[in-house]
Amino acid sequence: KELGLVPLGYLRSYAFTAIDVWQDMLLGPAWSTPLALERAGLTMSDLTLIDMHEAFAAQTLANIQLLGSERFAREVLGRAHATGEVDD
């Protein structure tokens, strides 16, 4: 405020998850994103920017696909619905 700067965004929530590295290695964001959104009271459609800092493009694409998967949400995460599609 003293410098006259306006924040570009706020950190409202975060989540850490532990997963089985033999089955779900590199898929941590698909596990932690639904939890962080729930804690913040948000959905994917509330977001204007998603930054997934991962090592490989294929890893990011796999996580994005799982976030929109109803089957993954029900059978793996035990949730009623998928977190949501990521818009292009």
Coordinates of N, CA and C in Angstrom, one line a residue:
K1 N 0.8 -1.2 0.0 CA 0.0 0.0 0.0 C 0.9 1.3 0.0
E2 N 1.9 1.2 0.8 CA 2.8 2.4 0.9 C 3.4 2.7 -0.5
L3 N 3.7 1.7 -1.3 CA 4.3 1.9 -2.6 C 3.3 2.2 -3.7
G4 N 2.0 2.1 -3.4 CA 0.9 2.3 -4.4 C 0.7 1.2 -5.3
L5 N 1.2 0.0 -4.9 CA 1.0 -1.2 -5.7 C -0.3 -1.9 -5.4
V6 N -0.9 -2.5 -6.4 CA -2.1 -3.3 -6.3 C -1.8 -4.8 -6.5
P7 N -2.1 -5.7 -5.6 CA -1.8 -7.1 -5.8 C -2.5 -7.6 -7.0
L8 N -1.8 -8.5 -7.7 CA -2.3 -9.2 -8.9 C -3.1 -10.4 -8.5
G9 N -3.0 -10.9 -7.3 CA -3.8 -12.0 -6.9 C -3.5 -12.3 -5.4
Y10 N -4.2 -13.3 -4.9 CA -4.1 -13.7 -3.5 C -4.0 -15.2 -3.4
L11 N -3.2 -15.6 -2.5 CA -3.1 -17.1 -2.2 C -4.2 -17.4 -1.2
R12 N -5.2 -18.1 -1.6 CA -6.4 -18.3 -0.7 C -6.4 -19.7 -0.1
S13 N -5.6 -20.6 -0.7 CA -5.6 -22.0 -0.2 C -4.5 -22.7 -0.9
Y14 N -4.1 -23.8 -0.3 CA -3.1 -24.7 -0.8 C -3.3 -26.1 -0.2
A15 N -2.8 -27.1 -0.8 CA -2.9 -28.5 -0.3 C -1.7 -29.3 -0.7
F16 N -1.3 -30.1 0.2 CA -0.2 -31.1 0.0 C -0.9 -32.5 0.1
T17 N -0.5 -33.4 -0.8 CA -1.0 -34.7 -0.8 C 0.1 -35.7 -0.9
A18 N 0.0 -36.9 -0.3 CA 1.0 -38.0 -0.5 C 0.3 -39.1 -1.3
I19 N 1.0 -39.5 -2.3 CA 0.4 -40.5 -3.2 C 1.4 -41.7 -3.4
D20 N 0.9 -42.8 -3.9 CA 1.8 -43.9 -4.2 C 2.6 -43.7 -5.4
V21 N 3.9 -43.6 -5.2 CA 4.7 -43.2 -6.4 C 4.7 -44.3 -7.5
W22 N 4.4 -45.5 -7.2 CA 4.5 -46.5 -8.2 C 3.2 -46.4 -9.1
Q23 N 2.1 -46.0 -8.6 CA 0.9 -45.9 -9.4 C 0.6 -44.5 -9.9
D24 N 0.9 -43.5 -9.1 CA 0.5 -42.1 -9.5 C 1.6 -41.1 -9.5
M25 N 2.8 -41.6 -9.8 CA 3.9 -40.7 -9.8 C 3.7 -39.5 -10.8
L26 N 4.0 -38.4 -10.4 CA 3.9 -37.1 -11.2 C 2.4 -36.6 -11.3
L27 N 1.5 -37.2 -10.6 CA 0.1 -36.8 -10.7 C -0.4 -36.1 -9.4
G28 N 0.5 -35.6 -8.6 CA 0.2 -34.9 -7.4 C -0.9 -33.8 -7.6
P29 N -0.7 -32.9 -8.6 CA -1.7 -31.8 -8.8 C -3.1 -32.3 -8.9
A30 N -3.3 -33.5 -9.6 CA -4.7 -34.0 -9.7 C -5.3 -34.4 -8.4
W31 N -4.4 -34.7 -7.4 CA -4.9 -35.1 -6.1 C -5.1 -33.9 -5.2
S32 N -4.2 -32.9 -5.3 CA -4.2 -31.8 -4.4 C -5.1 -30.6 -4.8
T33 N -5.3 -30.4 -6.1 CA -6.1 -29.3 -6.7 C -7.5 -29.4 -6.1
P34 N -8.2 -30.5 -6.2 CA -9.6 -30.5 -5.6 C -9.7 -30.1 -4.2
L35 N -8.7 -30.6 -3.4 CA -8.7 -30.3 -2.0 C -8.4 -28.8 -1.7
A36 N -7.5 -28.2 -2.5 CA -7.2 -26.8 -2.3 C -8.4 -25.9 -2.7
L37 N -9.1 -26.3 -3.8 CA -10.2 -25.5 -4.2 C -11.4 -25.6 -3.2
E38 N -11.6 -26.8 -2.7 CA -12.6 -27.0 -1.7 C -12.4 -26.2 -0.4
R39 N -11.1 -26.1 0.0 CA -10.8 -25.3 1.2 C -11.0 -23.9 1.0
A40 N -10.8 -23.4 -0.3 CA -11.0 -22.0 -0.6 C -12.4 -21.7 -1.0
G41 N -13.3 -22.7 -1.1 CA -14.6 -22.4 -1.5 C -14.8 -22.0 -3.0
L42 N -13.9 -22.5 -3.8 CA -13.8 -22.2 -5.2 C -14.0 -23.4 -6.1
T43 N -14.3 -23.1 -7.4 CA -14.4 -24.2 -8.4 C -13.4 -23.8 -9.5
M44 N -13.2 -24.7 -10.4 CA -12.3 -24.3 -11.6 C -12.8 -23.1 -12.3
S45 N -14.1 -23.0 -12.5 CA -14.6 -21.9 -13.2 C -14.4 -20.5 -12.6
D46 N -14.0 -20.5 -11.3 CA -13.7 -19.3 -10.6 C -12.3 -18.8 -10.9
L47 N -11.5 -19.6 -11.5 CA -10.1 -19.2 -11.7 C -9.9 -18.6 -13.0
T48 N -9.0 -17.6 -13.1 CA -8.7 -16.9 -14.3 C -7.3 -17.4 -14.8
L49 N -6.5 -17.9 -13.9 CA -5.1 -18.3 -14.3 C -4.8 -19.5 -13.4
I50 N -4.2 -20.5 -14.1 CA -3.7 -21.7 -13.4 C -2.3 -21.9 -13.8
D51 N -1.4 -22.0 -12.8 CA 0.0 -22.2 -13.0 C 0.4 -23.5 -12.4
M52 N 0.6 -24.5 -13.2 CA 1.0 -25.8 -12.8 C 2.5 -26.0 -13.1
H53 N 3.3 -25.8 -12.1 CA 4.8 -25.8 -12.3 C 5.2 -27.3 -12.2
E54 N 5.4 -27.9 -13.4 CA 5.8 -29.3 -13.5 C 7.0 -29.4 -14.4
A55 N 7.6 -30.5 -14.4 CA 8.9 -30.7 -15.2 C 8.6 -31.0 -16.7
F56 N 7.5 -31.6 -17.0 CA 7.3 -32.1 -18.4 C 5.9 -31.7 -18.8
A57 N 5.8 -31.4 -20.1 CA 4.5 -31.0 -20.7 C 3.5 -32.2 -20.6
A58 N 4.0 -33.4 -20.8 CA 3.1 -34.6 -20.7 C 2.5 -34.7 -19.3
Q59 N 3.3 -34.4 -18.3 CA 2.9 -34.5 -16.9 C 1.7 -33.5 -16.7
T60 N 1.9 -32.2 -17.2 CA 0.9 -31.2 -17.0 C -0.4 -31.6 -17.7
L61 N -0.3 -32.2 -19.0 CA -1.4 -32.6 -19.7 C -2.2 -33.7 -19.1
A62 N -1.4 -34.7 -18.5 CA -2.1 -35.8 -17.7 C -2.9 -35.3 -16.5
N63 N -2.3 -34.3 -15.8 CA -3.0 -33.8 -14.7 C -4.3 -33.0 -15.1
I64 N -4.2 -32.3 -16.2 CA -5.3 -31.5 -16.7 C -6.4 -32.5 -17.1
Q65 N -6.1 -33.6 -17.7 CA -7.0 -34.6 -18.1 C -7.7 -35.2 -16.9
L66 N -7.0 -35.5 -15.9 CA -7.6 -36.1 -14.7 C -8.5 -35.2 -13.9
L67 N -8.2 -33.9 -14.0 CA -9.1 -32.9 -13.3 C -10.5 -32.9 -13.9
G68 N -10.6 -33.2 -15.1 CA -11.9 -33.3 -15.8 C -12.5 -34.7 -15.9
S69 N -11.9 -35.7 -15.3 CA -12.4 -37.0 -15.3 C -13.3 -37.4 -14.2
E70 N -14.6 -37.7 -14.6 CA -15.6 -38.2 -13.6 C -15.1 -39.5 -13.0
R71 N -14.6 -40.4 -13.8 CA -14.2 -41.7 -13.3 C -13.0 -41.6 -12.2
F72 N -12.0 -40.8 -12.5 CA -10.9 -40.5 -11.6 C -11.5 -39.9 -10.3
A73 N -12.4 -39.0 -10.4 CA -13.0 -38.3 -9.2 C -13.7 -39.4 -8.3
R74 N -14.5 -40.2 -8.9 CA -15.3 -41.2 -8.2 C -14.4 -42.3 -7.7
E75 N -13.7 -43.0 -8.6 CA -13.0 -44.2 -8.2 C -11.7 -44.1 -7.5
V76 N -11.0 -43.0 -7.7 CA -9.7 -42.8 -7.1 C -9.8 -41.8 -5.9
L77 N -10.4 -40.6 -6.2 CA -10.5 -39.6 -5.1 C -11.7 -39.8 -4.2
G78 N -12.7 -40.6 -4.6 CA -13.8 -40.8 -3.7 C -14.7 -39.6 -3.7
R79 N -14.7 -38.8 -4.8 CA -15.6 -37.6 -4.8 C -16.7 -37.8 -5.8
A80 N -17.8 -37.0 -5.6 CA -19.0 -37.2 -6.4 C -18.8 -36.8 -7.8
H81 N -18.0 -35.7 -8.0 CA -17.9 -35.2 -9.4 C -16.4 -34.8 -9.6
A82 N -16.1 -34.7 -10.9 CA -14.8 -34.2 -11.3 C -14.6 -32.7 -10.9
T83 N -13.3 -32.4 -10.7 CA -13.0 -31.0 -10.3 C -13.5 -30.0 -11.4
G84 N -13.3 -30.3 -12.6 CA -13.7 -29.5 -13.7 C -12.8 -29.5 -14.9
E85 N -13.3 -29.1 -16.0 CA -12.4 -29.0 -17.2 C -11.6 -27.7 -17.1
V86 N -10.4 -27.8 -17.7 CA -9.6 -26.6 -17.8 C -9.8 -26.0 -19.2
D87 N -10.2 -24.8 -19.2 CA -10.5 -24.1 -20.5 C -9.2 -23.8 -21.2
D88 N -9.3 -23.8 -22.6 CA -8.1 -23.4 -23.4 C -7.8 -22.0 -23.3

